[in-house]
Tab-separated table of N, CA and C and ligand atoms in Angstrom:
chain	number	residue	atom	x	y	z
F	1	MET	N	-55.286	35.109	53.359
F	1	MET	CA	-54.105	34.238	53.406
F	1	MET	C	-54.361	33.030	54.306
F	2	GLU	N	-53.995	31.901	53.835
F	2	GLU	CA	-54.189	30.684	54.593
F	2	GLU	C	-52.914	30.299	55.325
F	3	ASP	N	-53.089	29.669	56.441
F	3	ASP	CA	-51.934	29.191	57.189
F	3	ASP	C	-51.559	27.804	56.660
F	4	THR	N	-50.746	27.790	55.639
F	4	THR	CA	-50.419	26.515	55.013
F	4	THR	C	-49.269	25.850	55.744
F	5	CYS	N	-49.393	24.577	55.941
F	5	CYS	CA	-48.362	23.839	56.658
F	5	CYS	C	-47.174	23.604	55.736
F	6	TRP	N	-45.995	23.764	56.285
F	6	TRP	CA	-44.771	23.619	55.493
F	6	TRP	C	-44.335	22.162	55.490
F	7	LYS	N	-44.271	21.581	54.313
F	7	LYS	CA	-43.875	20.169	54.225
F	7	LYS	C	-42.394	20.053	53.904
F	8	LYS	N	-41.810	18.937	54.300
F	8	LYS	CA	-40.407	18.677	54.015
F	8	LYS	C	-40.236	18.571	52.502
F	9	ASP	N	-39.262	19.277	52.014
F	9	ASP	CA	-39.039	19.363	50.579
F	9	ASP	C	-38.199	18.176	50.097
F	10	GLU	N	-38.806	17.338	49.269
F	10	GLU	CA	-38.098	16.137	48.787
F	10	GLU	C	-37.790	16.238	47.294
F	11	THR	N	-37.985	17.425	46.736
F	11	THR	CA	-37.746	17.603	45.308
F	11	THR	C	-36.288	17.306	44.966
F	12	PRO	N	-36.043	16.514	43.925
F	12	PRO	CA	-34.642	16.281	43.547
F	12	PRO	C	-34.045	17.501	42.827
F	13	TYR	N	-32.786	17.751	43.128
F	13	TYR	CA	-32.066	18.831	42.460
F	13	TYR	C	-30.751	18.308	41.917
F	14	MET	N	-30.369	18.785	40.751
F	14	MET	CA	-29.072	18.443	40.180
F	14	MET	C	-28.107	19.578	40.491
F	15	ILE	N	-26.924	19.200	40.964
F	15	ILE	CA	-25.883	20.196	41.209
F	15	ILE	C	-24.901	20.110	40.048
F	16	PHE	N	-24.538	21.245	39.483
F	16	PHE	CA	-23.578	21.227	38.374
F	16	PHE	C	-22.763	22.517	38.377
F	17	ALA	N	-21.665	22.488	37.611
F	17	ALA	CA	-20.801	23.658	37.544
F	17	ALA	C	-21.059	24.402	36.242
F	18	CYS	N	-21.084	25.720	36.325
F	18	CYS	CA	-21.276	26.561	35.144
F	18	CYS	C	-20.045	26.421	34.248
F	19	LYS	N	-20.285	26.190	32.933
F	19	LYS	CA	-19.168	25.988	32.005
F	19	LYS	C	-18.398	27.284	31.787
F	20	LYS	N	-19.046	28.404	31.965
F	20	LYS	CA	-18.389	29.681	31.677
F	20	LYS	C	-17.611	30.210	32.879
F	21	CYS	N	-18.253	30.248	34.045
F	21	CYS	CA	-17.596	30.898	35.186
F	21	CYS	C	-17.186	29.913	36.281
F	22	ASP	N	-17.473	28.603	36.087
F	22	ASP	CA	-17.105	27.560	37.055
F	22	ASP	C	-17.915	27.603	38.348
F	23	GLY	N	-18.811	28.547	38.492
F	23	GLY	CA	-19.634	28.620	39.702
F	23	GLY	C	-20.596	27.436	39.751
F	24	TYR	N	-20.929	27.016	40.946
F	24	TYR	CA	-21.854	25.888	41.092
F	24	TYR	C	-23.298	26.371	41.112
F	25	LEU	N	-24.160	25.563	40.517
F	25	LEU	CA	-25.571	25.893	40.418
F	25	LEU	C	-26.395	24.655	40.750
F	26	TYR	N	-27.675	24.875	41.041
F	26	TYR	CA	-28.551	23.716	41.187
F	26	TYR	C	-29.774	23.943	40.335
F	27	VAL	N	-30.395	22.851	39.925
F	27	VAL	CA	-31.576	22.968	39.076
F	27	VAL	C	-32.450	21.736	39.257
F	28	LYS	N	-33.741	21.940	39.136
F	28	LYS	CA	-34.660	20.805	39.179
F	28	LYS	C	-34.600	20.108	37.821
F	29	PRO	N	-34.549	18.759	37.817
F	29	PRO	CA	-34.477	18.041	36.542
F	29	PRO	C	-35.680	18.334	35.635
F	30	THR	N	-36.745	18.832	36.206
F	30	THR	CA	-37.937	19.135	35.408
F	30	THR	C	-37.826	20.461	34.666
F	31	GLN	N	-36.832	21.265	35.026
F	31	GLN	CA	-36.638	22.540	34.335
F	31	GLN	C	-35.944	22.307	33.009
F	32	LYS	N	-36.215	23.180	32.020
F	32	LYS	CA	-35.576	23.032	30.711
F	32	LYS	C	-34.232	23.723	30.693
F	33	THR	N	-34.190	24.923	31.241
F	33	THR	CA	-32.947	25.695	31.222
F	33	THR	C	-32.679	26.271	32.599
F	34	LYS	N	-31.428	26.617	32.837
F	34	LYS	CA	-31.056	27.287	34.088
F	34	LYS	C	-30.049	28.367	33.742
F	35	LYS	N	-30.362	29.575	34.185
F	35	LYS	CA	-29.462	30.692	33.920
F	35	LYS	C	-28.496	30.836	35.091
F	36	CYS	N	-27.206	30.984	34.780
F	36	CYS	CA	-26.216	31.192	35.831
F	36	CYS	C	-26.383	32.614	36.346
F	37	LEU	N	-26.578	32.741	37.658
F	37	LEU	CA	-26.831	34.068	38.225
F	37	LEU	C	-25.547	34.873	38.351
F	38	ARG	N	-24.414	34.198	38.220
F	38	ARG	CA	-23.162	34.932	38.331
F	38	ARG	C	-22.758	35.561	36.993
F	39	CYS	N	-22.810	34.733	35.908
F	39	CYS	CA	-22.310	35.231	34.626
F	39	CYS	C	-23.406	35.372	33.587
F	40	GLY	N	-24.594	34.883	33.888
F	40	GLY	CA	-25.711	35.083	32.973
F	40	GLY	C	-25.841	34.026	31.887
F	41	ARG	N	-24.949	33.061	31.865
F	41	ARG	CA	-25.015	32.024	30.841
F	41	ARG	C	-26.212	31.098	31.075
F	42	THR	N	-26.928	30.799	29.987
F	42	THR	CA	-28.064	29.894	30.110
F	42	THR	C	-27.629	28.473	29.765
F	43	HIS	N	-27.965	27.544	30.627
F	43	HIS	CA	-27.597	26.139	30.430
F	43	HIS	C	-28.824	25.325	30.065
F	44	GLN	N	-28.687	24.454	29.071
F	44	GLN	CA	-29.742	23.495	28.751
F	44	GLN	C	-29.628	22.355	29.752
F	45	VAL	N	-30.688	22.109	30.482
F	45	VAL	CA	-30.611	21.108	31.544
F	45	VAL	C	-30.243	19.721	30.992
F	46	LYS	N	-30.704	19.391	29.771
F	46	LYS	CA	-30.392	18.065	29.224
F	46	LYS	C	-28.894	17.886	28.928
F	47	ASN	N	-28.158	19.000	28.790
F	47	ASN	CA	-26.721	18.897	28.496
F	47	ASN	C	-25.827	19.023	29.725
F	48	ILE	N	-26.458	19.153	30.871
F	48	ILE	CA	-25.695	19.385	32.100
F	48	ILE	C	-24.931	18.139	32.547
F	49	GLU	N	-23.699	18.345	32.995
F	49	GLU	CA	-22.975	17.241	33.619
F	49	GLU	C	-23.183	17.347	35.126
F	50	THR	N	-24.060	16.498	35.636
F	50	THR	CA	-24.415	16.565	37.056
F	50	THR	C	-23.259	16.128	37.940
F	51	VAL	N	-22.935	16.952	38.918
F	51	VAL	CA	-21.894	16.614	39.880
F	51	VAL	C	-22.497	15.725	40.967
F	52	GLU	N	-23.745	16.029	41.292
F	52	GLU	CA	-24.377	15.377	42.424
F	52	GLU	C	-25.878	15.571	42.337
F	53	MET	N	-26.622	14.634	42.896
F	53	MET	CA	-28.068	14.831	43.033
F	53	MET	C	-28.367	14.971	44.524
F	54	VAL	N	-29.216	15.920	44.871
F	54	VAL	CA	-29.620	16.039	46.268
F	54	VAL	C	-31.142	16.166	46.332
F	55	ARG	N	-31.686	16.037	47.545
F	55	ARG	CA	-33.129	16.176	47.711
F	55	ARG	C	-33.434	17.412	48.544
F	56	GLY	N	-34.278	18.237	48.014
F	56	GLY	CA	-34.730	19.404	48.759
F	56	GLY	C	-33.894	20.638	48.466
F	57	MET	N	-34.582	21.779	48.440
F	57	MET	CA	-33.921	23.045	48.143
F	57	MET	C	-32.850	23.401	49.168
F	58	THR	N	-33.134	23.151	50.448
F	58	THR	CA	-32.172	23.513	51.485
F	58	THR	C	-30.861	22.768	51.259
F	59	GLU	N	-30.994	21.473	51.005
F	59	GLU	CA	-29.827	20.631	50.741
F	59	GLU	C	-29.074	21.152	49.517
F	60	ALA	N	-29.808	21.520	48.480
F	60	ALA	CA	-29.195	22.009	47.239
F	60	ALA	C	-28.428	23.305	47.499
F	61	VAL	N	-29.053	24.227	48.229
F	61	VAL	CA	-28.406	25.508	48.533
F	61	VAL	C	-27.138	25.274	49.347
F	62	ASN	N	-27.240	24.418	50.369
F	62	ASN	CA	-26.081	24.143	51.224
F	62	ASN	C	-24.942	23.490	50.466
F	63	ARG	N	-25.304	22.552	49.593
F	63	ARG	CA	-24.286	21.832	48.818
F	63	ARG	C	-23.574	22.805	47.869
F	64	VAL	N	-24.329	23.683	47.238
F	64	VAL	CA	-23.737	24.670	46.329
F	64	VAL	C	-22.782	25.582	47.099
F	65	LYS	N	-23.202	26.019	48.286
F	65	LYS	CA	-22.355	26.868	49.130
F	65	LYS	C	-21.043	26.166	49.445
F	66	GLN	N	-21.174	24.883	49.831
F	66	GLN	CA	-20.025	24.076	50.219
F	66	GLN	C	-19.055	23.914	49.055
F	67	LEU	N	-19.596	23.541	47.896
F	67	LEU	CA	-18.754	23.346	46.718
F	67	LEU	C	-18.082	24.647	46.322
F	68	GLN	N	-18.840	25.738	46.449
F	68	GLN	CA	-18.331	27.049	46.097
F	68	GLN	C	-17.181	27.453	47.029
F	69	ASN	N	-17.332	27.116	48.292
F	69	ASN	CA	-16.269	27.380	49.266
F	69	ASN	C	-15.012	26.581	48.951
F	70	ASP	N	-15.207	25.275	48.646
F	70	ASP	CA	-14.082	24.416	48.281
F	70	ASP	C	-13.361	24.991	47.070
F	71	LEU	N	-14.152	25.455	46.106
F	71	LEU	CA	-13.603	26.010	44.879
F	71	LEU	C	-12.769	27.253	45.183
F	72	SER	N	-13.281	28.111	46.059
F	72	SER	CA	-12.557	29.328	46.425
F	72	SER	C	-11.235	28.983	47.085
F	73	LEU	N	-11.253	27.960	47.934
F	73	LEU	CA	-10.028	27.541	48.616
F	73	LEU	C	-9.013	27.021	47.603
F	74	LYS	N	-9.519	26.246	46.638
F	74	LYS	CA	-8.657	25.695	45.597
F	74	LYS	C	-8.004	26.820	44.799
F	75	LYS	N	-8.790	27.807	44.469
F	75	LYS	CA	-8.295	28.939	43.679
F	75	LYS	C	-7.202	29.694	44.426
F	76	MET	N	-7.274	29.631	45.758
F	76	MET	CA	-6.280	30.350	46.552
F	76	MET	C	-5.006	29.533	46.722
F	77	GLY	N	-4.964	28.362	46.106
F	77	GLY	CA	-3.738	27.574	46.113
F	77	GLY	C	-3.805	26.338	46.965
F	78	GLY	N	-4.819	25.552	46.740
F	78	GLY	CA	-4.931	24.272	47.429
F	78	GLY	C	-5.143	24.435	48.909
F	79	THR	N	-4.734	23.442	49.672
F	79	THR	CA	-4.932	23.519	51.118
F	79	THR	C	-4.092	24.661	51.681
F	80	PRO	N	-4.716	25.581	52.379
F	80	PRO	CA	-3.982	26.749	52.878
F	80	PRO	C	-3.160	26.371	54.103
F	81	ASN	N	-2.246	25.457	53.904
F	81	ASN	CA	-1.543	24.870	55.034
F	81	ASN	C	-0.037	25.115	54.958
F	82	PHE	N	0.333	26.169	54.222
F	82	PHE	CA	1.758	26.386	53.998
F	82	PHE	C	2.388	27.300	55.050
F	83	CYS	N	1.567	27.879	55.916
F	83	CYS	CA	2.118	28.661	57.019
F	83	CYS	C	2.425	27.695	58.167
F	84	SER	N	3.203	28.131	59.104
F	84	SER	CA	3.434	27.284	60.271
F	84	SER	C	2.152	27.257	61.098
F	85	GLN	N	2.015	26.242	61.900
F	85	GLN	CA	0.790	26.048	62.670
F	85	GLN	C	0.435	27.285	63.505
F	86	ASN	N	1.466	27.938	64.024
F	86	ASN	CA	1.228	29.045	64.952
F	86	ASN	C	0.611	30.275	64.308
F	87	ASP	N	1.102	30.614	63.126
F	87	ASP	CA	0.539	31.829	62.519
F	87	ASP	C	-0.372	31.480	61.351
F	88	PHE	N	-1.080	30.379	61.507
F	88	PHE	CA	-1.991	29.956	60.445
F	88	PHE	C	-3.105	30.984	60.222
F	89	LYS	N	-3.172	31.409	58.962
F	89	LYS	CA	-4.268	32.299	58.564
F	89	LYS	C	-4.727	31.871	57.193
F	90	ILE	N	-5.966	32.097	56.893
F	90	ILE	CA	-6.401	31.870	55.514
F	90	ILE	C	-5.851	33.032	54.708
F	91	PRO	N	-5.033	32.741	53.710
F	91	PRO	CA	-4.416	33.834	52.972
F	91	PRO	C	-5.438	34.588	52.132
F	92	CYS	N	-5.308	35.843	52.098
F	92	CYS	CA	-6.140	36.779	51.325
F	92	CYS	C	-7.503	36.226	50.946
F	93	PRO	N	-8.498	36.443	51.774
F	93	PRO	CA	-9.822	35.894	51.504
F	93	PRO	C	-10.354	36.381	50.163
F	94	SER	N	-10.697	35.453	49.298
F	94	SER	CA	-11.233	35.871	48.012
F	94	SER	C	-12.632	36.407	48.244
F	95	PHE	N	-13.081	37.255	47.360
F	95	PHE	CA	-14.383	37.883	47.586
F	95	PHE	C	-15.500	36.851	47.593
F	96	GLU	N	-15.303	35.773	46.822
F	96	GLU	CA	-16.341	34.741	46.773
F	96	GLU	C	-16.555	34.135	48.153
F	97	LEU	N	-15.434	33.824	48.772
F	97	LEU	CA	-15.481	33.175	50.067
F	97	LEU	C	-16.166	34.066	51.099
F	98	VAL	N	-15.866	35.331	51.035
F	98	VAL	CA	-16.432	36.277	51.986
F	98	VAL	C	-17.941	36.412	51.776
F	99	ASN	N	-18.331	36.463	50.503
F	99	ASN	CA	-19.742	36.699	50.221
F	99	ASN	C	-20.648	35.555	50.619
F	100	ILE	N	-20.113	34.348	50.605
F	100	ILE	CA	-20.999	33.207	50.718
F	100	ILE	C	-21.562	33.005	52.123
F	101	GLU	N	-20.688	32.798	53.097
F	101	GLU	CA	-21.236	32.371	54.375
F	101	GLU	C	-21.654	33.525	55.290
F	102	GLN	N	-21.048	34.680	55.086
F	102	GLN	CA	-21.324	35.775	56.004
F	102	GLN	C	-22.787	36.200	55.979
F	103	ASP	N	-23.333	36.400	57.100
F	103	ASP	CA	-24.671	36.942	57.188
F	103	ASP	C	-24.519	38.450	57.093
F	104	LEU	N	-24.578	38.945	55.882
F	104	LEU	CA	-24.281	40.363	55.690
F	104	LEU	C	-25.356	41.249	56.299
F	105	LYS	N	-24.922	42.138	57.128
F	105	LYS	CA	-25.857	43.088	57.725
F	105	LYS	C	-25.777	44.390	56.932
F	106	PRO	N	-26.925	44.942	56.574
F	106	PRO	CA	-26.889	46.200	55.845
F	106	PRO	C	-26.308	47.307	56.723
F	107	SER	N	-25.511	48.156	56.142
F	107	SER	CA	-24.980	49.261	56.933
F	107	SER	C	-26.066	50.317	57.084
F	108	LYS	N	-25.830	51.252	57.965
F	108	LYS	CA	-26.851	52.271	58.270
F	108	LYS	C	-27.250	53.074	57.035
F	109	GLU	N	-26.247	53.347	56.194
F	109	GLU	CA	-26.502	54.212	55.032
F	109	GLU	C	-27.307	53.502	53.957
F	110	GLU	N	-27.229	52.178	53.973
F	110	GLU	CA	-27.856	51.451	52.899
F	110	GLU	C	-29.375	51.429	53.037
F	111	THR	N	-30.055	51.705	51.957
F	111	THR	CA	-31.511	51.653	51.989
F	111	THR	C	-31.971	50.672	50.923
F	112	LEU	N	-33.243	50.397	50.922
F	112	LEU	CA	-33.805	49.463	49.953
F	112	LEU	C	-33.529	49.907	48.528
F	113	MET	N	-33.559	51.199	48.321
F	113	MET	CA	-33.433	51.715	46.968
F	113	MET	C	-32.035	51.495	46.384
F	114	ASP	N	-31.051	51.360	47.275
F	114	ASP	CA	-29.689	51.169	46.805
F	114	ASP	C	-29.438	49.748	46.308
F	115	ASN	N	-30.314	48.852	46.689
F	115	ASN	CA	-30.062	47.457	46.334
F	115	ASN	C	-30.773	47.090	45.037
F	116	ASP	N	-29.981	46.542	44.107
F	116	ASP	CA	-30.502	46.198	42.788
F	116	ASP	C	-31.620	45.170	42.836
F	117	TYR	N	-31.607	44.348	43.880
F	117	TYR	CA	-32.537	43.227	43.906
F	117	TYR	C	-33.727	43.452	44.822
F	118	SER	N	-33.799	44.641	45.447
F	118	SER	CA	-34.870	44.829	46.423
F	118	SER	C	-36.254	44.787	45.774
F	119	LYS	N	-36.347	45.281	44.532
F	119	LYS	CA	-37.643	45.229	43.838
F	119	LYS	C	-38.045	43.784	43.576
F	120	ASP	N	-37.065	42.981	43.133
F	120	ASP	CA	-37.337	41.565	42.864
F	120	ASP	C	-37.693	40.833	44.156
F	121	PHE	N	-36.987	41.211	45.209
F	121	PHE	CA	-37.235	40.577	46.506
F	121	PHE	C	-38.650	40.902	46.983
F	122	SER	N	-39.047	42.136	46.766
F	122	SER	CA	-40.388	42.553	47.138
F	122	SER	C	-41.438	41.756	46.356
F	123	LYS	N	-41.167	41.551	45.054
F	123	LYS	CA	-42.085	40.737	44.227
F	123	LYS	C	-42.163	39.315	44.766
F	124	LEU	N	-41.007	38.814	45.152
F	124	LEU	CA	-40.946	37.454	45.713
F	124	LEU	C	-41.820	37.350	46.969
F	125	LEU	N	-41.704	38.361	47.838
F	125	LEU	CA	-42.510	38.353	49.071
F	125	LEU	C	-44.003	38.454	48.762
F	126	HIS	N	-44.329	39.234	47.733
F	126	HIS	CA	-45.728	39.333	47.304
F	126	HIS	C	-46.262	37.952	46.960
F	127	LYS	N	-45.443	37.215	46.194
F	127	LYS	CA	-45.856	35.876	45.784
F	127	LYS	C	-46.056	34.980	47.007
F	128	ILE	N	-45.098	35.014	47.924
F	128	ILE	CA	-45.202	34.193	49.137
F	128	ILE	C	-46.467	34.540	49.910
F	129	SER	N	-46.727	35.845	50.020
F	129	SER	CA	-47.837	36.304	50.867
F	129	SER	C	-49.193	35.831	50.342
F	130	LYS	N	-49.241	35.481	49.036
F	130	LYS	CA	-50.506	34.986	48.492
F	130	LYS	C	-50.830	33.595	49.029
F	131	THR	N	-49.814	32.846	49.406
F	131	THR	CA	-50.032	31.473	49.841
F	131	THR	C	-49.787	31.248	51.339
F	132	TYR	N	-48.752	31.888	51.837
F	132	TYR	CA	-48.365	31.615	53.227
F	132	TYR	C	-48.478	32.873	54.054
F	133	ASN	N	-48.919	32.734	55.300
F	133	ASN	CA	-48.845	33.916	56.139
F	133	ASN	C	-47.631	33.886	57.060
F	134	LYS	N	-47.066	32.691	57.253
F	134	LYS	CA	-45.738	32.633	57.838
F	134	LYS	C	-44.948	31.570	57.097
F	135	PHE	N	-43.642	31.742	57.024
F	135	PHE	CA	-42.875	30.855	56.154
F	135	PHE	C	-41.430	30.767	56.641
F	136	PRO	N	-40.751	29.647	56.338
F	136	PRO	CA	-39.342	29.516	56.735
F	136	PRO	C	-38.431	30.190	55.718
F	137	GLU	N	-37.229	30.489	56.151
F	137	GLU	CA	-36.289	31.196	55.286
F	137	GLU	C	-36.007	30.436	53.983
F	138	GLN	N	-36.041	29.083	54.078
F	138	GLN	CA	-35.732	28.296	52.879
F	138	GLN	C	-36.671	28.607	51.720
F	139	LEU	N	-37.875	29.024	52.050
F	139	LEU	CA	-38.838	29.314	50.993
F	139	LEU	C	-38.335	30.478	50.137
F	140	ILE	N	-37.681	31.433	50.774
F	140	ILE	CA	-37.118	32.570	50.036
F	140	ILE	C	-36.062	32.051	49.062
F	141	ALA	N	-35.177	31.203	49.587
F	141	ALA	CA	-34.111	30.651	48.754
F	141	ALA	C	-34.690	29.861	47.587
F	142	MET	N	-35.779	29.177	47.880
F	142	MET	CA	-36.400	28.329	46.880
F	142	MET	C	-36.950	29.132	45.711
F	143	LEU	N	-37.430	30.328	45.999
F	143	LEU	CA	-38.065	31.141	44.962
F	143	LEU	C	-37.098	32.140	44.345
F	144	ALA	N	-35.906	32.262	44.930
F	144	ALA	CA	-34.977	33.303	44.490
F	144	ALA	C	-34.659	33.202	43.000
F	145	GLY	N	-34.429	31.983	42.535
F	145	GLY	CA	-34.088	31.773	41.126
F	145	GLY	C	-35.158	32.304	40.184
F	146	GLU	N	-36.378	32.037	40.559
F	146	GLU	CA	-37.516	32.469	39.760
F	146	GLU	C	-37.542	33.993	39.577
F	147	PHE	N	-37.029	34.710	40.569
F	147	PHE	CA	-37.023	36.170	40.501
F	147	PHE	C	-35.623	36.704	40.178
F	148	SER	N	-34.751	35.813	39.713
F	148	SER	CA	-33.380	36.176	39.327
F	148	SER	C	-32.593	36.861	40.434
F	149	ILE	N	-32.809	36.423	41.660
F	149	ILE	CA	-32.044	36.969	42.781
F	149	ILE	C	-30.917	35.998	43.113
F	150	PRO	N	-29.656	36.446	43.077
F	150	PRO	CA	-28.557	35.537	43.411
F	150	PRO	C	-28.671	35.052	44.852
F	151	ILE	N	-28.345	33.772	45.039
F	151	ILE	CA	-28.437	33.149	46.361
F	151	ILE	C	-27.645	33.940	47.409
F	152	ASP	N	-26.493	34.471	47.007
F	152	ASP	CA	-25.670	35.158	48.010
F	152	ASP	C	-26.217	36.535	48.400
F	153	GLN	N	-27.315	36.961	47.747
F	153	GLN	CA	-27.944	38.241	48.105
F	153	GLN	C	-29.082	38.058	49.105
F	154	ILE	N	-29.502	36.802	49.268
F	154	ILE	CA	-30.731	36.567	50.028
F	154	ILE	C	-30.649	37.019	51.472
F	155	SER	N	-29.546	36.627	52.121
F	155	SER	CA	-29.464	36.942	53.533
F	155	SER	C	-29.349	38.455	53.733
F	156	PHE	N	-28.659	39.106	52.817
F	156	PHE	CA	-28.546	40.563	52.853
F	156	PHE	C	-29.924	41.226	52.693
F	157	LEU	N	-30.660	40.773	51.701
F	157	LEU	CA	-31.984	41.342	51.445
F	157	LEU	C	-32.936	41.085	52.609
F	158	LYS	N	-32.845	39.873	53.137
F	158	LYS	CA	-33.705	39.508	54.261
F	158	LYS	C	-33.454	40.464	55.430
F	159	ASN	N	-32.159	40.710	55.704
F	159	ASN	CA	-31.824	41.613	56.810
F	159	ASN	C	-32.260	43.051	56.543
F	160	LEU	N	-32.142	43.442	55.282
F	160	LEU	CA	-32.576	44.786	54.891
F	160	LEU	C	-34.080	44.947	55.138
F	161	PHE	N	-34.842	43.935	54.737
F	161	PHE	CA	-36.290	43.990	54.908
F	161	PHE	C	-36.689	43.872	56.384
F	162	LEU	N	-35.875	43.138	57.135
F	162	LEU	CA	-36.131	43.049	58.582
F	162	LEU	C	-35.887	44.407	59.224
F	163	LYS	N	-34.797	45.045	58.804
F	163	LYS	CA	-34.403	46.324	59.372
F	163	LYS	C	-35.481	47.386	59.115
F	164	GLU	N	-36.078	47.314	57.930
F	164	GLU	CA	-37.087	48.312	57.565
F	164	GLU	C	-38.492	47.885	58.016
F	165	ASN	N	-38.548	46.802	58.780
F	165	ASN	CA	-39.826	46.308	59.324
F	165	ASN	C	-40.868	45.907	58.287
F	166	TYR	N	-40.425	45.473	57.113
F	166	TYR	CA	-41.369	44.888	56.164
F	166	TYR	C	-41.580	43.418	56.509
F	167	LEU	N	-40.587	42.898	57.230
F	167	LEU	CA	-40.552	41.487	57.561
F	167	LEU	C	-40.245	41.380	59.044
F	168	ILE	N	-40.861	40.435	59.743
F	168	ILE	CA	-40.437	40.195	61.127
F	168	ILE	C	-40.151	38.715	61.347
F	169	LYS	N	-39.294	38.466	62.304
F	169	LYS	CA	-38.974	37.096	62.685
F	169	LYS	C	-39.980	36.653	63.711
F	170	ILE	N	-40.571	35.473	63.536
F	170	ILE	CA	-41.447	34.930	64.569
F	170	ILE	C	-40.846	33.634	65.079
F	171	LYS	N	-41.651	32.850	65.762
F	171	LYS	CA	-41.115	31.638	66.417
F	171	LYS	C	-40.559	30.618	65.427
F	172	ASN	N	-39.670	29.764	65.890
F	172	ASN	CA	-39.147	28.611	65.160
F	172	ASN	C	-38.471	28.966	63.837
F	173	GLY	N	-37.861	30.142	63.774
F	173	GLY	CA	-37.152	30.535	62.557
F	173	GLY	C	-38.072	30.913	61.406
F	174	TYR	N	-39.328	31.114	61.685
F	174	TYR	CA	-40.254	31.524	60.639
F	174	TYR	C	-40.294	33.047	60.519
F	175	PHE	N	-40.742	33.484	59.370
F	175	PHE	CA	-40.872	34.917	59.108
F	175	PHE	C	-42.310	35.252	58.756
F	176	LYS	N	-42.626	36.524	58.953
F	176	LYS	CA	-43.964	37.008	58.631
F	176	LYS	C	-43.800	38.317	57.874
F	177	ILE	N	-44.605	38.471	56.839
F	177	ILE	CA	-44.549	39.701	56.042
F	177	ILE	C	-45.502	40.725	56.647
F	178	ILE	N	-45.027	41.905	56.929
F	178	ILE	CA	-45.841	42.948	57.543
F	178	ILE	C	-46.400	43.894	56.471
F	179	SER	N	-45.507	44.375	55.627
F	179	SER	CA	-45.963	45.248	54.544
F	179	SER	C	-44.938	45.208	53.420
F	180	PHE	N	-45.169	45.965	52.374
F	180	PHE	CA	-44.260	45.994	51.242
F	180	PHE	C	-43.752	47.402	50.993
F	181	PRO	N	-42.538	47.513	50.469
F	181	PRO	CA	-42.046	48.847	50.125
F	181	PRO	C	-42.948	49.447	49.039
F	182	LYS	N	-43.159	50.751	49.115
F	182	LYS	CA	-44.024	51.404	48.101
F	182	LYS	C	-43.258	51.676	46.814
A	1	ZN	ZN1	-21.676	31.176	35.217
């Protein structure tokens, strides 16, 4: 394994909304199709109505999260500002909103085998390990689509793999792969 230097990602990404489930997605303009990870619908990239163009995977992931959050708030009835200032609460958090930003920690009972995506995640790490011996978290997000792992599962899977010591955190927010699940 070579210690490859991580370059700033300037790849353009198109942000668009899924026609079937309204979820936001991102795709490289060079891709032909993009499958929605929420509902499974395949989109032809040439027919996409782009909401926004951004540069770099990190930017694309963040923008999708942001739009998705805005959408969840809208679904809950516009600006959640109908309570008095004193007892202001976000009314009934929709599951989408909860899933997105929270850094989900696996519970004690949960093991790798219980997670539908752990095999795919392991394959993803295998791929990374062929090129990089240490890598930033964004690289996982960048490859997630290729392995059909939903973006909102990444942080959960990462923590699961950290917990089981397949992955360790090193300096500057980088990660290192120690071993793979059998
Ligand atoms: Zn969809």
